[in-house]
Amino acid sequence: MKKSPDTKAVVLYNKEILPGYFLLGLKWKAAKAAPGQFVMLRTSGGFDPLLRRPLGIYSVINAGGKKTFGDDGIELLYKVVGKGTKILSQKVKGDGIDVLGPLGNGFTLKAEHENKKVILLSGGMGMVPLVFFAKALGSGTALFGCRSKAEVQLASGFKKNGCKLRVATEDGSAGEKGLATDLLKDEITNDSVVYACGPVAMLKATAAIAATVGAVCFVSLERAMACGIGACLGCAVKSGKHSGVYDPSGVIENREYKMVCSDGPVFDGADIDWEAF
Ligand SMILES: Cc1cc2nc3c(=O)[nH]c(=O)nc-3n(C[C@H](O)[C@H](O)[C@H](O)COP(=O)(O)OP(=O)(O)OC[C@H]3O[C@@H](n4cnc5c(N)ncnc54)[C@H](O)[C@@H]3O)c2cc1C
Ligand code: FES
C-alpha cells in the first residue's frame, strides 16, 4: 500500500457554475496530481459525515487560481447530491479542508496506443477526470452524455483543451438525442483507444462495444469509498482475469478482487467482471 500525504488545503474559491454544480479551487502544496487520480475530502470538521468523500481532480492550478500545470493547487468540480457535498458547497475562501491524496492510478496514453484514435467518453460528472486528461493530451474526440441542455456546459473543458466534442442528451434538448454510447458506436473503430468515466451501465456498454470492434478500452470506476487507500476493502470489484486464488503477495494480475481506490480507479475494461456488478 502506498503512503499518501494527508494535508490541509485552503479554499481559493468555491463557485456555483450551474445550479447545484460547484467549482472548488484549493491551495494545496501536495498537489502533484495526474489525470484520473482523485482526492478524499473531509467535508465536516465534526463526525457527521464521518467518512471522507472522494472527488476526481478537474485540473491543477497555481495559487492565484490560474489554470496551469503548476503544483500549487487543484480544482475539483462536484455536484451536490447529499450531506457531504452540501457542506462542501458552503465553504468559502480561506476555509481549511483536510485532503487525502492524490490517490489511485489514473489515465495514461501508453506508447503502443499513441497512433490510435483517442476517444474520451463521459457521462455526467464522469467528465471531470477526462477533461484533465484532455488537457494533458491536447487533442482527441470527446463524447459527452447528459440528461438535458442544462448540463451541456459541463463539457466545455473538452473544447478548451483541443478536443472535437460531440454531445448526446437523453431528452434531445441539445446535441443528438440518445446516449453517449450511441455516439461511441459511430466513432469507434478497431484502431481506437477509448477512455471512459461515468455510470456503471455506460461503462459496461462501452467495454462491450470496444470488445465487439476489437478496440482498447480503459474505464474509470466509481465505488463507495471509506478509506481511499486500499485498507478497508470496501471498494472491491471482481476482476475478469483472475486465477481464482487470493494472492496475499499483492500480485494484481492474479487477484480475484481489485480495489477501485488503490488498484484503479482506471482499469482495462477487459479486466473487469461486468456480470458481477
Ligand atoms: C473515485 C471517485 C471520484 C469521484 N469524482 C467525483 C467528481 O469529480 N465530482 C462529483 O460530483 N462526484 C464525484 N464522485 C461522487 C462523489 O464521491 C459522491 O457524489 C459524494 O461522495 C456524495 O457524498 P454526499 O455526502 O454528498 O452524498 P451521500 O449522502 O453520501 O449520498 C447522497 C446520494 O448520492 C448518491 N451517491 C453517493 N455517492 C455517489 C456516487 N459515487 N455516484 C452517484 N451517486 C452517489 C447516494 O446513493 C445518495 O442517493 C466520485 C466518486 C468516486 C468514487
Ligand atoms: S475505499 Fe477502502 S479499500 Fe478502497
PDB file of N, CA, C and O in Angstrom, residues 121-172:
ATOM      1  N   LEU A 121     -14.801   9.314 -23.487  1.00  0.00           N
ATOM      2  CA  LEU A 121     -16.257   9.123 -23.381  1.00  0.00           C
ATOM      3  C   LEU A 121     -16.700   9.351 -21.948  1.00  0.00           C
ATOM      4  O   LEU A 121     -16.205   8.689 -21.026  1.00  0.00           O
ATOM      5  N   SER A 122     -17.634  10.285 -21.742  1.00  0.00           N
ATOM      6  CA  SER A 122     -18.068  10.521 -20.361  1.00  0.00           C
ATOM      7  C   SER A 122     -19.566  10.740 -20.276  1.00  0.00           C
ATOM      8  O   SER A 122     -20.225  11.167 -21.223  1.00  0.00           O
ATOM      9  N   GLY A 123     -20.079  10.428 -19.083  1.00  0.00           N
ATOM     10  CA  GLY A 123     -21.483  10.676 -18.777  1.00  0.00           C
ATOM     11  C   GLY A 123     -21.550  11.473 -17.493  1.00  0.00           C
ATOM     12  O   GLY A 123     -20.877  11.125 -16.511  1.00  0.00           O
ATOM     13  N   GLY A 124     -22.312  12.581 -17.491  1.00  0.00           N
ATOM     14  CA  GLY A 124     -22.477  13.397 -16.282  1.00  0.00           C
ATOM     15  C   GLY A 124     -21.144  13.811 -15.687  1.00  0.00           C
ATOM     16  O   GLY A 124     -20.235  14.245 -16.405  1.00  0.00           O
ATOM     17  N   MET A 125     -21.006  13.641 -14.356  1.00  0.00           N
ATOM     18  CA  MET A 125     -19.787  14.083 -13.675  1.00  0.00           C
ATOM     19  C   MET A 125     -18.557  13.258 -14.055  1.00  0.00           C
ATOM     20  O   MET A 125     -17.441  13.579 -13.651  1.00  0.00           O
ATOM     21  N   GLY A 126     -18.760  12.224 -14.833  1.00  0.00           N
ATOM     22  CA  GLY A 126     -17.631  11.432 -15.347  1.00  0.00           C
ATOM     23  C   GLY A 126     -16.697  12.261 -16.216  1.00  0.00           C
ATOM     24  O   GLY A 126     -15.580  11.826 -16.530  1.00  0.00           O
ATOM     25  N   MET A 127     -17.161  13.464 -16.611  1.00  0.00           N
ATOM     26  CA  MET A 127     -16.277  14.299 -17.435  1.00  0.00           C
ATOM     27  C   MET A 127     -15.093  14.858 -16.644  1.00  0.00           C
ATOM     28  O   MET A 127     -14.089  15.267 -17.233  1.00  0.00           O
ATOM     29  N   VAL A 128     -15.198  14.892 -15.320  1.00  0.00           N
ATOM     30  CA  VAL A 128     -14.171  15.576 -14.508  1.00  0.00           C
ATOM     31  C   VAL A 128     -12.752  15.066 -14.796  1.00  0.00           C
ATOM     32  O   VAL A 128     -11.887  15.837 -15.222  1.00  0.00           O
ATOM     33  N   PRO A 129     -12.454  13.780 -14.607  1.00  0.00           N
ATOM     34  CA  PRO A 129     -11.066  13.344 -14.835  1.00  0.00           C
ATOM     35  C   PRO A 129     -10.673  13.358 -16.310  1.00  0.00           C
ATOM     36  O   PRO A 129      -9.493  13.493 -16.650  1.00  0.00           O
ATOM     37  N   LEU A 130     -11.671  13.254 -17.196  1.00  0.00           N
ATOM     38  CA  LEU A 130     -11.345  13.205 -18.629  1.00  0.00           C
ATOM     39  C   LEU A 130     -11.019  14.587 -19.191  1.00  0.00           C
ATOM     40  O   LEU A 130     -10.237  14.700 -20.137  1.00  0.00           O
ATOM     41  N   VAL A 131     -11.588  15.646 -18.603  1.00  0.00           N
ATOM     42  CA  VAL A 131     -11.187  16.998 -19.026  1.00  0.00           C
ATOM     43  C   VAL A 131      -9.726  17.234 -18.631  1.00  0.00           C
ATOM     44  O   VAL A 131      -8.938  17.799 -19.401  1.00  0.00           O
ATOM     45  N   PHE A 132      -9.355  16.767 -17.449  1.00  0.00           N
ATOM     46  CA  PHE A 132      -7.952  16.882 -17.002  1.00  0.00           C
ATOM     47  C   PHE A 132      -7.047  16.091 -17.963  1.00  0.00           C
ATOM     48  O   PHE A 132      -5.980  16.568 -18.385  1.00  0.00           O
ATOM     49  N   PHE A 133      -7.494  14.912 -18.356  1.00  0.00           N
ATOM     50  CA  PHE A 133      -6.704  14.087 -19.292  1.00  0.00           C
ATOM     51  C   PHE A 133      -6.613  14.781 -20.659  1.00  0.00           C
ATOM     52  O   PHE A 133      -5.560  14.779 -21.304  1.00  0.00           O
ATOM     53  N   ALA A 134      -7.740  15.390 -21.091  1.00  0.00           N
ATOM     54  CA  ALA A 134      -7.753  16.105 -22.378  1.00  0.00           C
ATOM     55  C   ALA A 134      -6.701  17.204 -22.379  1.00  0.00           C
ATOM     56  O   ALA A 134      -6.035  17.455 -23.387  1.00  0.00           O
ATOM     57  N   LYS A 135      -6.547  17.855 -21.243  1.00  0.00           N
ATOM     58  CA  LYS A 135      -5.549  18.930 -21.152  1.00  0.00           C
ATOM     59  C   LYS A 135      -4.144  18.373 -21.363  1.00  0.00           C
ATOM     60  O   LYS A 135      -3.309  18.993 -22.021  1.00  0.00           O
ATOM     61  N   ALA A 136      -3.896  17.188 -20.811  1.00  0.00           N
ATOM     62  CA  ALA A 136      -2.572  16.569 -20.973  1.00  0.00           C
ATOM     63  C   ALA A 136      -2.353  16.119 -22.416  1.00  0.00           C
ATOM     64  O   ALA A 136      -1.248  16.210 -22.946  1.00  0.00           O
ATOM     65  N   LEU A 137      -3.431  15.668 -23.091  1.00  0.00           N
ATOM     66  CA  LEU A 137      -3.316  15.159 -24.457  1.00  0.00           C
ATOM     67  C   LEU A 137      -3.298  16.282 -25.492  1.00  0.00           C
ATOM     68  O   LEU A 137      -2.597  16.214 -26.495  1.00  0.00           O
ATOM     69  N   GLY A 138      -4.157  17.289 -25.277  1.00  0.00           N
ATOM     70  CA  GLY A 138      -4.263  18.422 -26.208  1.00  0.00           C
ATOM     71  C   GLY A 138      -5.065  18.121 -27.467  1.00  0.00           C
ATOM     72  O   GLY A 138      -5.168  18.949 -28.361  1.00  0.00           O
ATOM     73  N   SER A 139      -5.628  16.932 -27.575  1.00  0.00           N
ATOM     74  CA  SER A 139      -6.443  16.574 -28.743  1.00  0.00           C
ATOM     75  C   SER A 139      -7.240  15.316 -28.411  1.00  0.00           C
ATOM     76  O   SER A 139      -7.069  14.723 -27.344  1.00  0.00           O
ATOM     77  N   GLY A 140      -8.102  14.905 -29.357  1.00  0.00           N
ATOM     78  CA  GLY A 140      -8.914  13.699 -29.146  1.00  0.00           C
ATOM     79  C   GLY A 140     -10.360  13.983 -29.496  1.00  0.00           C
ATOM     80  O   GLY A 140     -10.743  15.124 -29.763  1.00  0.00           O
ATOM     81  N   THR A 141     -11.158  12.928 -29.505  1.00  0.00           N
ATOM     82  CA  THR A 141     -12.594  13.071 -29.753  1.00  0.00           C
ATOM     83  C   THR A 141     -13.309  12.846 -28.438  1.00  0.00           C
ATOM     84  O   THR A 141     -13.208  11.758 -27.856  1.00  0.00           O
ATOM     85  N   ALA A 142     -14.009  13.885 -27.955  1.00  0.00           N
ATOM     86  CA  ALA A 142     -14.730  13.767 -26.682  1.00  0.00           C
ATOM     87  C   ALA A 142     -16.209  13.527 -26.968  1.00  0.00           C
ATOM     88  O   ALA A 142     -16.822  14.256 -27.755  1.00  0.00           O
ATOM     89  N   LEU A 143     -16.765  12.516 -26.343  1.00  0.00           N
ATOM     90  CA  LEU A 143     -18.191  12.196 -26.458  1.00  0.00           C
ATOM     91  C   LEU A 143     -18.785  12.342 -25.072  1.00  0.00           C
ATOM     92  O   LEU A 143     -18.336  11.681 -24.126  1.00  0.00           O
ATOM     93  N   PHE A 144     -19.783  13.225 -24.958  1.00  0.00           N
ATOM     94  CA  PHE A 144     -20.331  13.526 -23.630  1.00  0.00           C
ATOM     95  C   PHE A 144     -21.828  13.295 -23.626  1.00  0.00           C
ATOM     96  O   PHE A 144     -22.549  13.786 -24.495  1.00  0.00           O
ATOM     97  N   GLY A 145     -22.305  12.560 -22.624  1.00  0.00           N
ATOM     98  CA  GLY A 145     -23.734  12.316 -22.480  1.00  0.00           C
ATOM     99  C   GLY A 145     -24.256  12.894 -21.176  1.00  0.00           C
ATOM    100  O   GLY A 145     -23.580  12.829 -20.138  1.00  0.00           O
ATOM    101  N   CYS A 146     -25.452  13.484 -21.238  1.00  0.00           N
ATOM    102  CA  CYS A 146     -26.066  14.021 -20.022  1.00  0.00           C
ATOM    103  C   CYS A 146     -27.583  14.016 -20.217  1.00  0.00           C
ATOM    104  O   CYS A 146     -28.077  13.622 -21.272  1.00  0.00           O
ATOM    105  N   ARG A 147     -28.308  14.436 -19.172  1.00  0.00           N
ATOM    106  CA  ARG A 147     -29.772  14.356 -19.251  1.00  0.00           C
ATOM    107  C   ARG A 147     -30.350  15.378 -20.220  1.00  0.00           C
ATOM    108  O   ARG A 147     -31.178  15.048 -21.048  1.00  0.00           O
ATOM    109  N   SER A 148     -29.894  16.657 -20.065  1.00  0.00           N
ATOM    110  CA  SER A 148     -30.523  17.711 -20.872  1.00  0.00           C
ATOM    111  C   SER A 148     -29.555  18.867 -21.094  1.00  0.00           C
ATOM    112  O   SER A 148     -28.438  18.877 -20.556  1.00  0.00           O
ATOM    113  N   LYS A 149     -30.049  19.839 -21.849  1.00  0.00           N
ATOM    114  CA  LYS A 149     -29.269  21.023 -22.241  1.00  0.00           C
ATOM    115  C   LYS A 149     -28.594  21.706 -21.042  1.00  0.00           C
ATOM    116  O   LYS A 149     -27.487  22.223 -21.157  1.00  0.00           O
ATOM    117  N   ALA A 150     -29.285  21.710 -19.896  1.00  0.00           N
ATOM    118  CA  ALA A 150     -28.778  22.424 -18.724  1.00  0.00           C
ATOM    119  C   ALA A 150     -27.388  21.934 -18.306  1.00  0.00           C
ATOM    120  O   ALA A 150     -26.626  22.680 -17.689  1.00  0.00           O
ATOM    121  N   GLU A 151     -27.044  20.682 -18.618  1.00  0.00           N
ATOM    122  CA  GLU A 151     -25.758  20.129 -18.159  1.00  0.00           C
ATOM    123  C   GLU A 151     -24.661  20.167 -19.232  1.00  0.00           C
ATOM    124  O   GLU A 151     -23.520  19.825 -18.942  1.00  0.00           O
ATOM    125  N   VAL A 152     -25.033  20.596 -20.442  1.00  0.00           N
ATOM    126  CA  VAL A 152     -24.075  20.513 -21.558  1.00  0.00           C
ATOM    127  C   VAL A 152     -22.821  21.350 -21.301  1.00  0.00           C
ATOM    128  O   VAL A 152     -21.709  20.965 -21.667  1.00  0.00           O
ATOM    129  N   GLN A 153     -23.014  22.473 -20.612  1.00  0.00           N
ATOM    130  CA  GLN A 153     -21.884  23.369 -20.337  1.00  0.00           C
ATOM    131  C   GLN A 153     -20.757  22.671 -19.556  1.00  0.00           C
ATOM    132  O   GLN A 153     -19.600  23.075 -19.618  1.00  0.00           O
ATOM    133  N   LEU A 154     -21.107  21.603 -18.841  1.00  0.00           N
ATOM    134  CA  LEU A 154     -20.088  20.877 -18.069  1.00  0.00           C
ATOM    135  C   LEU A 154     -18.965  20.354 -18.962  1.00  0.00           C
ATOM    136  O   LEU A 154     -17.849  20.158 -18.509  1.00  0.00           O
ATOM    137  N   ALA A 155     -19.302  20.132 -20.238  1.00  0.00           N
ATOM    138  CA  ALA A 155     -18.324  19.524 -21.150  1.00  0.00           C
ATOM    139  C   ALA A 155     -17.460  20.551 -21.882  1.00  0.00           C
ATOM    140  O   ALA A 155     -16.642  20.181 -22.723  1.00  0.00           O
ATOM    141  N   SER A 156     -17.624  21.835 -21.544  1.00  0.00           N
ATOM    142  CA  SER A 156     -16.911  22.874 -22.309  1.00  0.00           C
ATOM    143  C   SER A 156     -15.395  22.718 -22.210  1.00  0.00           C
ATOM    144  O   SER A 156     -14.664  23.131 -23.109  1.00  0.00           O
ATOM    145  N   GLY A 157     -14.908  22.121 -21.132  1.00  0.00           N
ATOM    146  CA  GLY A 157     -13.461  21.938 -20.950  1.00  0.00           C
ATOM    147  C   GLY A 157     -12.832  21.081 -22.031  1.00  0.00           C
ATOM    148  O   GLY A 157     -11.637  21.202 -22.305  1.00  0.00           O
ATOM    149  N   PHE A 158     -13.598  20.202 -22.657  1.00  0.00           N
ATOM    150  CA  PHE A 158     -13.016  19.364 -23.716  1.00  0.00           C
ATOM    151  C   PHE A 158     -12.597  20.219 -24.907  1.00  0.00           C
ATOM    152  O   PHE A 158     -11.506  20.056 -25.451  1.00  0.00           O
ATOM    153  N   LYS A 159     -13.503  21.132 -25.304  1.00  0.00           N
ATOM    154  CA  LYS A 159     -13.189  22.009 -26.462  1.00  0.00           C
ATOM    155  C   LYS A 159     -12.006  22.905 -26.129  1.00  0.00           C
ATOM    156  O   LYS A 159     -11.107  23.082 -26.945  1.00  0.00           O
ATOM    157  N   LYS A 160     -12.038  23.456 -24.904  1.00  0.00           N
ATOM    158  CA  LYS A 160     -10.950  24.364 -24.492  1.00  0.00           C
ATOM    159  C   LYS A 160      -9.601  23.650 -24.541  1.00  0.00           C
ATOM    160  O   LYS A 160      -8.572  24.270 -24.730  1.00  0.00           O
ATOM    161  N   ASN A 161      -9.625  22.336 -24.335  1.00  0.00           N
ATOM    162  CA  ASN A 161      -8.368  21.580 -24.313  1.00  0.00           C
ATOM    163  C   ASN A 161      -8.085  20.869 -25.632  1.00  0.00           C
ATOM    164  O   ASN A 161      -7.333  19.897 -25.684  1.00  0.00           O
ATOM    165  N   GLY A 162      -8.688  21.366 -26.717  1.00  0.00           N
ATOM    166  CA  GLY A 162      -8.295  20.909 -28.053  1.00  0.00           C
ATOM    167  C   GLY A 162      -9.027  19.703 -28.594  1.00  0.00           C
ATOM    168  O   GLY A 162      -8.626  19.134 -29.615  1.00  0.00           O
ATOM    169  N   CYS A 163     -10.109  19.279 -27.943  1.00  0.00           N
ATOM    170  CA  CYS A 163     -10.834  18.090 -28.426  1.00  0.00           C
ATOM    171  C   CYS A 163     -11.988  18.475 -29.341  1.00  0.00           C
ATOM    172  O   CYS A 163     -12.616  19.524 -29.179  1.00  0.00           O
ATOM    173  N   LYS A 164     -12.284  17.575 -30.260  1.00  0.00           N
ATOM    174  CA  LYS A 164     -13.542  17.669 -31.003  1.00  0.00           C
ATOM    175  C   LYS A 164     -14.618  17.138 -30.054  1.00  0.00           C
ATOM    176  O   LYS A 164     -14.410  16.094 -29.412  1.00  0.00           O
ATOM    177  N   LEU A 165     -15.748  17.876 -29.917  1.00  0.00           N
ATOM    178  CA  LEU A 165     -16.759  17.466 -28.926  1.00  0.00           C
ATOM    179  C   LEU A 165     -18.078  17.116 -29.595  1.00  0.00           C
ATOM    180  O   LEU A 165     -18.600  17.885 -30.397  1.00  0.00           O
ATOM    181  N   ARG A 166     -18.615  15.946 -29.239  1.00  0.00           N
ATOM    182  CA  ARG A 166     -19.987  15.590 -29.627  1.00  0.00           C
ATOM    183  C   ARG A 166     -20.785  15.319 -28.357  1.00  0.00           C
ATOM    184  O   ARG A 166     -20.294  14.664 -27.426  1.00  0.00           O
ATOM    185  N   VAL A 167     -22.014  15.826 -28.346  1.00  0.00           N
ATOM    186  CA  VAL A 167     -22.848  15.729 -27.142  1.00  0.00           C
ATOM    187  C   VAL A 167     -24.124  14.959 -27.449  1.00  0.00           C
ATOM    188  O   VAL A 167     -24.710  15.124 -28.523  1.00  0.00           O
ATOM    189  N   ALA A 168     -24.554  14.135 -26.490  1.00  0.00           N
ATOM    190  CA  ALA A 168     -25.859  13.468 -26.591  1.00  0.00           C
ATOM    191  C   ALA A 168     -26.656  13.790 -25.331  1.00  0.00           C
ATOM    192  O   ALA A 168     -26.114  13.743 -24.220  1.00  0.00           O
ATOM    193  N   THR A 169     -27.913  14.165 -25.497  1.00  0.00           N
ATOM    194  CA  THR A 169     -28.774  14.379 -24.323  1.00  0.00           C
ATOM    195  C   THR A 169     -29.922  13.364 -24.365  1.00  0.00           C
ATOM    196  O   THR A 169     -30.422  13.012 -25.437  1.00  0.00           O
ATOM    197  N   GLU A 170     -30.316  12.914 -23.175  1.00  0.00           N
ATOM    198  CA  GLU A 170     -31.375  11.898 -23.109  1.00  0.00           C
ATOM    199  C   GLU A 170     -32.701  12.439 -23.630  1.00  0.00           C
ATOM    200  O   GLU A 170     -33.482  11.709 -24.237  1.00  0.00           O
ATOM    201  N   ASP A 171     -32.961  13.758 -23.374  1.00  0.00           N
ATOM    202  CA  ASP A 171     -34.244  14.322 -23.816  1.00  0.00           C
ATOM    203  C   ASP A 171     -34.147  15.009 -25.178  1.00  0.00           C
ATOM    204  O   ASP A 171     -35.135  15.577 -25.657  1.00  0.00           O
ATOM    205  N   GLY A 172     -32.981  15.016 -25.778  1.00  0.00           N
ATOM    206  CA  GLY A 172     -32.816  15.618 -27.110  1.00  0.00           C
ATOM    207  C   GLY A 172     -32.819  17.135 -27.105  1.00  0.00           C
ATOM    208  O   GLY A 172     -32.867  17.757 -28.167  1.00  0.00           O
TER     209      GLY A 172
END
